């Protein structure tokens, strides 16, 4: 017993000691004088194995608990779908009977029957009597809102379909669906979060902390109900995403209550005059939108955590925006990305921060860095919207309406009192100037454009402007620079700070090098740093906008540091359009029926496809002194016009017809890039192996793509990266991987190979790159759903482009089948 206790002490002192250190520990302990050191080593190994087993058992228990909760959600979802089918069958029978009776009444020459049927139809759905604005009236509205919300969350009031591009699985954010054929736009989500129900409700009620488009939520009045609930009257303002549309506001009633089964419900709906509730007068510069019964159903989960159902249902008044922007206000997919999924991501982020005490970049806590992200987004939204109650006013232009100039002489109201007292505001008096513009982009994926702008700042930024922005936060004054777009002389170093759980957003510090600047500029721009937020660069996220927002900072990065954000926002206009049918296809098969003239060049494709339109909003902010206001305005106008021109050049270079292989784009089916890749795959196979991959009669490009798509063997292409990911697969390849083209790039080559396959591939890759091809022995792959698929043999070859440079690696798995 004494030896075991001594071993335990030794193990806790040094669980993985080297052999010399172990011998030293043994010598220090006289109990082990006559014990073989090998026995001590074996005991240490067994002790580590037992610890590993305990950790693995704990992890499996946690995973099992999560899967059990998700299974409960799936069972509920299956029950809801069964109810929906039964209701549709019942409605179909009633509709048939109604038509039969209606036609019979038309044939009847007796006018009284027609009048009777008309009276019956007019009284089938009697209007609810108006309710008064008293306590009883508001309680009646609240109870009705609760009933309608539950019918959407767990019932069949709305027909829900799977959101395009979402890949189900245990690692998914949850079950996300969108409405089909209902008034307005609606989205629903079900998920498991590791937070207690009451805290979940408190977090979701605080919309300004997680909904980036929410400007403010004011609780005008609140009172308790007799059944333990709470009724609140809210006024909420939402930012407009671009300079081309007006902001939205909502006047709503929110009802919080507890159901008989212990579930917590927070439901909400708009108040209008037809309901008899209190009215809110219209607010200048805002369009009053309507919120249909929406909210959160939060159920306690065994072992901790919560099962949550989220429903968002709105009518955003799309008639009030230009026709080109209406898809943003008519798409349930956009609503799901901006609101519903944003709530789930925020909850998951909070749960991770609570469960693990981590300190991220620069020694900061996650909550502090999250605050920086929120301040960057809020400051950029304020610049884009330019509300008069924040002190913004329009400045005269130079006769051209492409760039709008706003000035704000009271920035302390916008950024807090510490801004006016900081060095960022000149001592001689001044304010903030914002230059902004919006433009329509064609044929460029927003995610790809923002990623390029982030990684290649020198393509659009001006070193003089960066020096001016950096100097504005120092005590030394800075003269107004001349703008030289494309004249950036140095590089940038990206220092990561934090990222969200799903890596859809990350915060970083950008250190700009001052190479190429004059001595005076270099002195002013010493320690030039930017705090930068980048989001939406996942090309698989349908309907999501991409943003790059940054602000100059000093080296201290204090929590109360004033931030003056500038940046870019790219919003897809067509990729968020909802399908007209739940059976809408999103894969390559729907694009293969292409006429000989090639008139159909694009199809519905998940992600921010390069064949779609998007709107780009640019906003840059600068500080100014009063005597230099006109000069700064002229400089800012010229600078933004130069940035717009640079971004247009970049967008044209990134358009699908010009995408280079070094960028590694996805290949939208039916486009020339897909046809070109099919031709390269076949030509490279013939070049390396001396035989044809396809039948000899496949001569036309369209036929090559079709034949490759319908080939019986699984053919896949993966990128030439340190971690190869798949970029294309034919129908057999998608079946083997159990995925779709939308989710194909989420799968890396390493994920589908077993241990033997990975070892053999490491030895074969050299042969493939040197010889051009290699024969792979029989083995087993793992699909995206975890099922093993065996194959008799496989061939890998290097795909060459027209310049005979390596483009990717192609694989062909023969005679595969699931084990």
PDB file of N, CA and C in Angstrom, residues 146-224:
ATOM      1  N   UNK A 146     -49.220  32.885 -27.791  1.00  0.00           N
ATOM      2  CA  UNK A 146     -48.626  31.637 -27.303  1.00  0.00           C
ATOM      3  C   UNK A 146     -49.161  30.439 -28.074  1.00  0.00           C
ATOM      4  N   UNK A 147     -50.465  30.418 -28.280  1.00  0.00           N
ATOM      5  CA  UNK A 147     -51.075  29.295 -28.992  1.00  0.00           C
ATOM      6  C   UNK A 147     -50.570  29.210 -30.429  1.00  0.00           C
ATOM      7  N   UNK A 148     -50.517  30.343 -31.127  1.00  0.00           N
ATOM      8  CA  UNK A 148     -50.060  30.329 -32.519  1.00  0.00           C
ATOM      9  C   UNK A 148     -48.577  29.993 -32.611  1.00  0.00           C
ATOM     10  N   UNK A 149     -47.788  30.498 -31.657  1.00  0.00           N
ATOM     11  CA  UNK A 149     -46.359  30.179 -31.681  1.00  0.00           C
ATOM     12  C   UNK A 149     -46.118  28.682 -31.498  1.00  0.00           C
ATOM     13  N   UNK A 150     -46.784  28.056 -30.547  1.00  0.00           N
ATOM     14  CA  UNK A 150     -46.597  26.620 -30.317  1.00  0.00           C
ATOM     15  C   UNK A 150     -47.043  25.809 -31.524  1.00  0.00           C
ATOM     16  N   UNK A 151     -48.066  26.280 -32.223  1.00  0.00           N
ATOM     17  CA  UNK A 151     -48.506  25.557 -33.415  1.00  0.00           C
ATOM     18  C   UNK A 151     -47.463  25.625 -34.526  1.00  0.00           C
ATOM     19  N   UNK A 152     -46.613  26.661 -34.512  1.00  0.00           N
ATOM     20  CA  UNK A 152     -45.525  26.756 -35.490  1.00  0.00           C
ATOM     21  C   UNK A 152     -44.296  25.983 -35.028  1.00  0.00           C
ATOM     22  N   UNK A 153     -44.017  26.035 -33.720  1.00  0.00           N
ATOM     23  CA  UNK A 153     -42.796  25.407 -33.200  1.00  0.00           C
ATOM     24  C   UNK A 153     -42.894  23.891 -33.198  1.00  0.00           C
ATOM     25  N   UNK A 154     -44.022  23.349 -32.802  1.00  0.00           N
ATOM     26  CA  UNK A 154     -44.162  21.887 -32.684  1.00  0.00           C
ATOM     27  C   UNK A 154     -45.344  21.348 -33.464  1.00  0.00           C
ATOM     28  N   UNK A 155     -46.154  22.205 -34.074  1.00  0.00           N
ATOM     29  CA  UNK A 155     -47.336  21.751 -34.794  1.00  0.00           C
ATOM     30  C   UNK A 155     -47.176  21.859 -36.292  1.00  0.00           C
ATOM     31  N   UNK A 156     -48.315  22.003 -36.954  1.00  0.00           N
ATOM     32  CA  UNK A 156     -48.339  21.978 -38.424  1.00  0.00           C
ATOM     33  C   UNK A 156     -48.877  23.279 -39.001  1.00  0.00           C
ATOM     34  N   UNK A 157     -48.768  24.371 -38.246  1.00  0.00           N
ATOM     35  CA  UNK A 157     -49.305  25.636 -38.750  1.00  0.00           C
ATOM     36  C   UNK A 157     -48.553  26.118 -39.981  1.00  0.00           C
ATOM     37  N   UNK A 158     -47.279  25.768 -40.105  1.00  0.00           N
ATOM     38  CA  UNK A 158     -46.448  26.153 -41.255  1.00  0.00           C
ATOM     39  C   UNK A 158     -45.789  24.899 -41.807  1.00  0.00           C
ATOM     40  N   UNK A 159     -45.726  24.826 -43.121  1.00  0.00           N
ATOM     41  CA  UNK A 159     -44.994  23.727 -43.761  1.00  0.00           C
ATOM     42  C   UNK A 159     -43.514  24.088 -43.814  1.00  0.00           C
ATOM     43  N   UNK A 160     -42.707  23.305 -43.117  1.00  0.00           N
ATOM     44  CA  UNK A 160     -41.274  23.572 -43.038  1.00  0.00           C
ATOM     45  C   UNK A 160     -40.517  22.649 -43.981  1.00  0.00           C
ATOM     46  N   UNK A 161     -39.496  23.197 -44.653  1.00  0.00           N
ATOM     47  CA  UNK A 161     -38.611  22.410 -45.508  1.00  0.00           C
ATOM     48  C   UNK A 161     -37.173  22.662 -45.094  1.00  0.00           C
ATOM     49  N   UNK A 162     -36.297  21.714 -45.412  1.00  0.00           N
ATOM     50  CA  UNK A 162     -34.892  21.828 -45.029  1.00  0.00           C
ATOM     51  C   UNK A 162     -34.244  23.020 -45.720  1.00  0.00           C
ATOM     52  N   UNK A 163     -33.466  23.781 -44.976  1.00  0.00           N
ATOM     53  CA  UNK A 163     -32.776  24.928 -45.559  1.00  0.00           C
ATOM     54  C   UNK A 163     -31.713  24.430 -46.536  1.00  0.00           C
ATOM     55  N   UNK A 164     -31.592  25.027 -47.727  1.00  0.00           N
ATOM     56  CA  UNK A 164     -30.598  24.565 -48.709  1.00  0.00           C
ATOM     57  C   UNK A 164     -29.186  24.668 -48.159  1.00  0.00           C
ATOM     58  N   UNK A 165     -28.405  23.645 -48.436  1.00  0.00           N
ATOM     59  CA  UNK A 165     -26.988  23.676 -48.092  1.00  0.00           C
ATOM     60  C   UNK A 165     -26.638  23.217 -46.707  1.00  0.00           C
ATOM     61  N   UNK A 166     -27.610  22.980 -45.828  1.00  0.00           N
ATOM     62  CA  UNK A 166     -27.317  22.537 -44.469  1.00  0.00           C
ATOM     63  C   UNK A 166     -27.022  21.049 -44.465  1.00  0.00           C
ATOM     64  N   UNK A 167     -25.896  20.654 -43.855  1.00  0.00           N
ATOM     65  CA  UNK A 167     -25.512  19.251 -43.792  1.00  0.00           C
ATOM     66  C   UNK A 167     -25.865  18.703 -42.416  1.00  0.00           C
ATOM     67  N   UNK A 168     -26.816  17.753 -42.337  1.00  0.00           N
ATOM     68  CA  UNK A 168     -27.179  17.216 -41.019  1.00  0.00           C
ATOM     69  C   UNK A 168     -26.071  16.353 -40.452  1.00  0.00           C
ATOM     70  N   UNK A 169     -26.111  16.145 -39.152  1.00  0.00           N
ATOM     71  CA  UNK A 169     -25.111  15.321 -38.484  1.00  0.00           C
ATOM     72  C   UNK A 169     -24.937  15.753 -37.047  1.00  0.00           C
ATOM     73  N   UNK A 170     -24.204  14.958 -36.245  1.00  0.00           N
ATOM     74  CA  UNK A 170     -24.038  15.304 -34.818  1.00  0.00           C
ATOM     75  C   UNK A 170     -23.278  16.594 -34.594  1.00  0.00           C
ATOM     76  N   UNK A 171     -22.459  17.012 -35.556  1.00  0.00           N
ATOM     77  CA  UNK A 171     -21.700  18.250 -35.391  1.00  0.00           C
ATOM     78  C   UNK A 171     -22.422  19.463 -35.967  1.00  0.00           C
ATOM     79  N   UNK A 172     -23.617  19.263 -36.526  1.00  0.00           N
ATOM     80  CA  UNK A 172     -24.349  20.370 -37.123  1.00  0.00           C
ATOM     81  C   UNK A 172     -24.860  21.304 -36.034  1.00  0.00           C
ATOM     82  N   UNK A 173     -25.163  22.533 -36.430  1.00  0.00           N
ATOM     83  CA  UNK A 173     -25.641  23.520 -35.468  1.00  0.00           C
ATOM     84  C   UNK A 173     -27.000  23.139 -34.927  1.00  0.00           C
ATOM     85  N   UNK A 174     -27.758  22.351 -35.650  1.00  0.00           N
ATOM     86  CA  UNK A 174     -29.083  21.917 -35.243  1.00  0.00           C
ATOM     87  C   UNK A 174     -29.915  21.597 -36.473  1.00  0.00           C
ATOM     88  N   UNK A 175     -31.209  21.445 -36.281  1.00  0.00           N
ATOM     89  CA  UNK A 175     -32.136  21.200 -37.381  1.00  0.00           C
ATOM     90  C   UNK A 175     -32.729  22.550 -37.770  1.00  0.00           C
ATOM     91  N   UNK A 176     -32.370  23.058 -38.939  1.00  0.00           N
ATOM     92  CA  UNK A 176     -32.812  24.372 -39.393  1.00  0.00           C
ATOM     93  C   UNK A 176     -33.699  24.189 -40.610  1.00  0.00           C
ATOM     94  N   UNK A 177     -34.891  24.764 -40.570  1.00  0.00           N
ATOM     95  CA  UNK A 177     -35.841  24.673 -41.678  1.00  0.00           C
ATOM     96  C   UNK A 177     -36.373  26.057 -41.989  1.00  0.00           C
ATOM     97  N   UNK A 178     -36.933  26.193 -43.195  1.00  0.00           N
ATOM     98  CA  UNK A 178     -37.532  27.452 -43.632  1.00  0.00           C
ATOM     99  C   UNK A 178     -38.954  27.179 -44.080  1.00  0.00           C
ATOM    100  N   UNK A 179     -39.735  28.242 -44.168  1.00  0.00           N
ATOM    101  CA  UNK A 179     -41.151  28.092 -44.504  1.00  0.00           C
ATOM    102  C   UNK A 179     -41.324  27.847 -45.990  1.00  0.00           C
ATOM    103  N   UNK A 180     -42.454  27.238 -46.317  1.00  0.00           N
ATOM    104  CA  UNK A 180     -42.796  26.994 -47.710  1.00  0.00           C
ATOM    105  C   UNK A 180     -44.260  27.379 -47.898  1.00  0.00           C
ATOM    106  N   UNK A 181     -44.473  28.451 -48.649  1.00  0.00           N
ATOM    107  CA  UNK A 181     -45.827  28.832 -48.993  1.00  0.00           C
ATOM    108  C   UNK A 181     -46.597  29.534 -47.910  1.00  0.00           C
ATOM    109  N   UNK A 182     -45.933  30.280 -47.019  1.00  0.00           N
ATOM    110  CA  UNK A 182     -46.657  31.020 -45.982  1.00  0.00           C
ATOM    111  C   UNK A 182     -46.496  32.516 -46.232  1.00  0.00           C
ATOM    112  N   UNK A 183     -47.298  33.310 -45.533  1.00  0.00           N
ATOM    113  CA  UNK A 183     -47.214  34.758 -45.642  1.00  0.00           C
ATOM    114  C   UNK A 183     -45.933  35.249 -44.980  1.00  0.00           C
ATOM    115  N   UNK A 184     -45.228  36.150 -45.647  1.00  0.00           N
ATOM    116  CA  UNK A 184     -43.985  36.665 -45.099  1.00  0.00           C
ATOM    117  C   UNK A 184     -42.859  35.661 -45.208  1.00  0.00           C
ATOM    118  N   UNK A 185     -41.852  35.800 -44.341  1.00  0.00           N
ATOM    119  CA  UNK A 185     -40.704  34.897 -44.303  1.00  0.00           C
ATOM    120  C   UNK A 185     -40.622  34.295 -42.914  1.00  0.00           C
ATOM    121  N   UNK A 186     -40.256  33.013 -42.851  1.00  0.00           N
ATOM    122  CA  UNK A 186     -40.222  32.318 -41.561  1.00  0.00           C
ATOM    123  C   UNK A 186     -39.103  31.295 -41.569  1.00  0.00           C
ATOM    124  N   UNK A 187     -38.524  31.075 -40.405  1.00  0.00           N
ATOM    125  CA  UNK A 187     -37.468  30.073 -40.223  1.00  0.00           C
ATOM    126  C   UNK A 187     -37.638  29.445 -38.855  1.00  0.00           C
ATOM    127  N   UNK A 188     -37.222  28.193 -38.753  1.00  0.00           N
ATOM    128  CA  UNK A 188     -37.340  27.476 -37.486  1.00  0.00           C
ATOM    129  C   UNK A 188     -36.075  26.676 -37.249  1.00  0.00           C
ATOM    130  N   UNK A 189     -35.680  26.534 -35.988  1.00  0.00           N
ATOM    131  CA  UNK A 189     -34.488  25.768 -35.637  1.00  0.00           C
ATOM    132  C   UNK A 189     -34.751  25.001 -34.346  1.00  0.00           C
ATOM    133  N   UNK A 190     -34.188  23.804 -34.275  1.00  0.00           N
ATOM    134  CA  UNK A 190     -34.227  22.984 -33.067  1.00  0.00           C
ATOM    135  C   UNK A 190     -32.793  22.573 -32.752  1.00  0.00           C
ATOM    136  N   UNK A 191     -32.405  22.681 -31.495  1.00  0.00           N
ATOM    137  CA  UNK A 191     -31.025  22.370 -31.149  1.00  0.00           C
ATOM    138  C   UNK A 191     -30.909  22.098 -29.657  1.00  0.00           C
ATOM    139  N   UNK A 192     -29.776  21.529 -29.298  1.00  0.00           N
ATOM    140  CA  UNK A 192     -29.420  21.274 -27.911  1.00  0.00           C
ATOM    141  C   UNK A 192     -28.296  22.224 -27.516  1.00  0.00           C
ATOM    142  N   UNK A 193     -28.464  22.935 -26.404  1.00  0.00           N
ATOM    143  CA  UNK A 193     -27.437  23.850 -25.913  1.00  0.00           C
ATOM    144  C   UNK A 193     -27.147  23.520 -24.458  1.00  0.00           C
ATOM    145  N   UNK A 194     -25.897  23.679 -24.063  1.00  0.00           N
ATOM    146  CA  UNK A 194     -25.486  23.328 -22.711  1.00  0.00           C
ATOM    147  C   UNK A 194     -25.657  24.454 -21.712  1.00  0.00           C
ATOM    148  N   UNK A 195     -26.804  25.101 -21.713  1.00  0.00           N
ATOM    149  CA  UNK A 195     -27.095  26.200 -20.795  1.00  0.00           C
ATOM    150  C   UNK A 195     -28.472  25.958 -20.197  1.00  0.00           C
ATOM    151  N   UNK A 196     -28.647  26.362 -18.967  1.00  0.00           N
ATOM    152  CA  UNK A 196     -29.932  26.179 -18.300  1.00  0.00           C
ATOM    153  C   UNK A 196     -31.016  27.034 -18.947  1.00  0.00           C
ATOM    154  N   UNK A 197     -32.290  26.561 -18.909  1.00  0.00           N
ATOM    155  CA  UNK A 197     -33.375  27.253 -19.626  1.00  0.00           C
ATOM    156  C   UNK A 197     -33.538  28.723 -19.253  1.00  0.00           C
ATOM    157  N   UNK A 198     -33.486  29.048 -17.962  1.00  0.00           N
ATOM    158  CA  UNK A 198     -33.695  30.449 -17.581  1.00  0.00           C
ATOM    159  C   UNK A 198     -32.597  31.361 -18.141  1.00  0.00           C
ATOM    160  N   UNK A 199     -31.361  30.849 -18.143  1.00  0.00           N
ATOM    161  CA  UNK A 199     -30.275  31.658 -18.694  1.00  0.00           C
ATOM    162  C   UNK A 199     -30.397  31.767 -20.215  1.00  0.00           C
ATOM    163  N   UNK A 200     -30.860  30.686 -20.861  1.00  0.00           N
ATOM    164  CA  UNK A 200     -31.088  30.746 -22.309  1.00  0.00           C
ATOM    165  C   UNK A 200     -32.098  31.842 -22.623  1.00  0.00           C
ATOM    166  N   UNK A 201     -33.188  31.888 -21.849  1.00  0.00           N
ATOM    167  CA  UNK A 201     -34.213  32.904 -22.083  1.00  0.00           C
ATOM    168  C   UNK A 201     -33.650  34.305 -21.884  1.00  0.00           C
ATOM    169  N   UNK A 202     -32.855  34.511 -20.847  1.00  0.00           N
ATOM    170  CA  UNK A 202     -32.276  35.834 -20.599  1.00  0.00           C
ATOM    171  C   UNK A 202     -31.351  36.252 -21.732  1.00  0.00           C
ATOM    172  N   UNK A 203     -30.572  35.302 -22.240  1.00  0.00           N
ATOM    173  CA  UNK A 203     -29.638  35.624 -23.330  1.00  0.00           C
ATOM    174  C   UNK A 203     -30.409  36.000 -24.586  1.00  0.00           C
ATOM    175  N   UNK A 204     -31.418  35.215 -24.937  1.00  0.00           N
ATOM    176  CA  UNK A 204     -32.155  35.465 -26.171  1.00  0.00           C
ATOM    177  C   UNK A 204     -32.994  36.732 -26.088  1.00  0.00           C
ATOM    178  N   UNK A 205     -33.442  37.078 -24.901  1.00  0.00           N
ATOM    179  CA  UNK A 205     -34.200  38.328 -24.761  1.00  0.00           C
ATOM    180  C   UNK A 205     -33.333  39.546 -25.026  1.00  0.00           C
ATOM    181  N   UNK A 206     -32.059  39.441 -24.717  1.00  0.00           N
ATOM    182  CA  UNK A 206     -31.133  40.558 -24.930  1.00  0.00           C
ATOM    183  C   UNK A 206     -30.659  40.542 -26.380  1.00  0.00           C
ATOM    184  N   UNK A 207     -31.515  40.970 -27.285  1.00  0.00           N
ATOM    185  CA  UNK A 207     -31.219  40.857 -28.717  1.00  0.00           C
ATOM    186  C   UNK A 207     -29.999  41.656 -29.133  1.00  0.00           C
ATOM    187  N   UNK A 208     -29.768  42.784 -28.522  1.00  0.00           N
ATOM    188  CA  UNK A 208     -28.635  43.617 -28.945  1.00  0.00           C
ATOM    189  C   UNK A 208     -27.293  42.939 -28.697  1.00  0.00           C
ATOM    190  N   UNK A 209     -27.250  41.911 -27.837  1.00  0.00           N
ATOM    191  CA  UNK A 209     -25.985  41.244 -27.542  1.00  0.00           C
ATOM    192  C   UNK A 209     -25.621  40.192 -28.574  1.00  0.00           C
ATOM    193  N   UNK A 210     -26.601  39.729 -29.361  1.00  0.00           N
ATOM    194  CA  UNK A 210     -26.282  38.661 -30.319  1.00  0.00           C
ATOM    195  C   UNK A 210     -26.788  38.931 -31.732  1.00  0.00           C
ATOM    196  N   UNK A 211     -27.797  39.775 -31.894  1.00  0.00           N
ATOM    197  CA  UNK A 211     -28.321  40.077 -33.221  1.00  0.00           C
ATOM    198  C   UNK A 211     -27.646  41.344 -33.718  1.00  0.00           C
ATOM    199  N   UNK A 212     -26.702  41.185 -34.643  1.00  0.00           N
ATOM    200  CA  UNK A 212     -25.878  42.307 -35.084  1.00  0.00           C
ATOM    201  C   UNK A 212     -26.700  43.376 -35.807  1.00  0.00           C
ATOM    202  N   UNK A 213     -27.834  43.001 -36.400  1.00  0.00           N
ATOM    203  CA  UNK A 213     -28.661  43.971 -37.095  1.00  0.00           C
ATOM    204  C   UNK A 213     -29.600  44.722 -36.163  1.00  0.00           C
ATOM    205  N   UNK A 214     -29.603  44.386 -34.885  1.00  0.00           N
ATOM    206  CA  UNK A 214     -30.510  45.027 -33.931  1.00  0.00           C
ATOM    207  C   UNK A 214     -29.837  46.276 -33.353  1.00  0.00           C
ATOM    208  N   UNK A 215     -30.464  47.418 -33.557  1.00  0.00           N
ATOM    209  CA  UNK A 215     -29.906  48.666 -33.050  1.00  0.00           C
ATOM    210  C   UNK A 215     -30.267  48.889 -31.586  1.00  0.00           C
ATOM    211  N   UNK A 216     -31.525  48.669 -31.239  1.00  0.00           N
ATOM    212  CA  UNK A 216     -31.959  48.898 -29.865  1.00  0.00           C
ATOM    213  C   UNK A 216     -33.250  48.143 -29.600  1.00  0.00           C
ATOM    214  N   UNK A 217     -33.469  47.793 -28.329  1.00  0.00           N
ATOM    215  CA  UNK A 217     -34.720  47.194 -27.862  1.00  0.00           C
ATOM    216  C   UNK A 217     -35.096  47.919 -26.572  1.00  0.00           C
ATOM    217  N   UNK A 218     -36.215  48.614 -26.614  1.00  0.00           N
ATOM    218  CA  UNK A 218     -36.678  49.369 -25.452  1.00  0.00           C
ATOM    219  C   UNK A 218     -37.927  48.711 -24.887  1.00  0.00           C
ATOM    220  N   UNK A 219     -37.903  48.385 -23.600  1.00  0.00           N
ATOM    221  CA  UNK A 219     -39.075  47.846 -22.902  1.00  0.00           C
ATOM    222  C   UNK A 219     -39.841  49.043 -22.352  1.00  0.00           C
ATOM    223  N   UNK A 220     -40.958  49.359 -22.991  1.00  0.00           N
ATOM    224  CA  UNK A 220     -41.714  50.545 -22.601  1.00  0.00           C
ATOM    225  C   UNK A 220     -42.566  50.309 -21.365  1.00  0.00           C
ATOM    226  N   UNK A 221     -43.078  49.099 -21.228  1.00  0.00           N
ATOM    227  CA  UNK A 221     -43.844  48.762 -20.031  1.00  0.00           C
ATOM    228  C   UNK A 221     -43.832  47.262 -19.847  1.00  0.00           C
ATOM    229  N   UNK A 222     -44.015  46.817 -18.615  1.00  0.00           N
ATOM    230  CA  UNK A 222     -44.028  45.390 -18.298  1.00  0.00           C
ATOM    231  C   UNK A 222     -44.884  45.174 -17.060  1.00  0.00           C
ATOM    232  N   UNK A 223     -45.596  44.063 -17.050  1.00  0.00           N
ATOM    233  CA  UNK A 223     -46.401  43.717 -15.883  1.00  0.00           C
ATOM    234  C   UNK A 223     -46.575  42.209 -15.833  1.00  0.00           C
ATOM    235  N   UNK A 224     -46.840  41.694 -14.644  1.00  0.00           N
ATOM    236  CA  UNK A 224     -46.997  40.256 -14.429  1.00  0.00           C
ATOM    237  C   UNK A 224     -48.445  39.854 -14.645  1.00  0.00           C
TER     238      UNK A 224
END
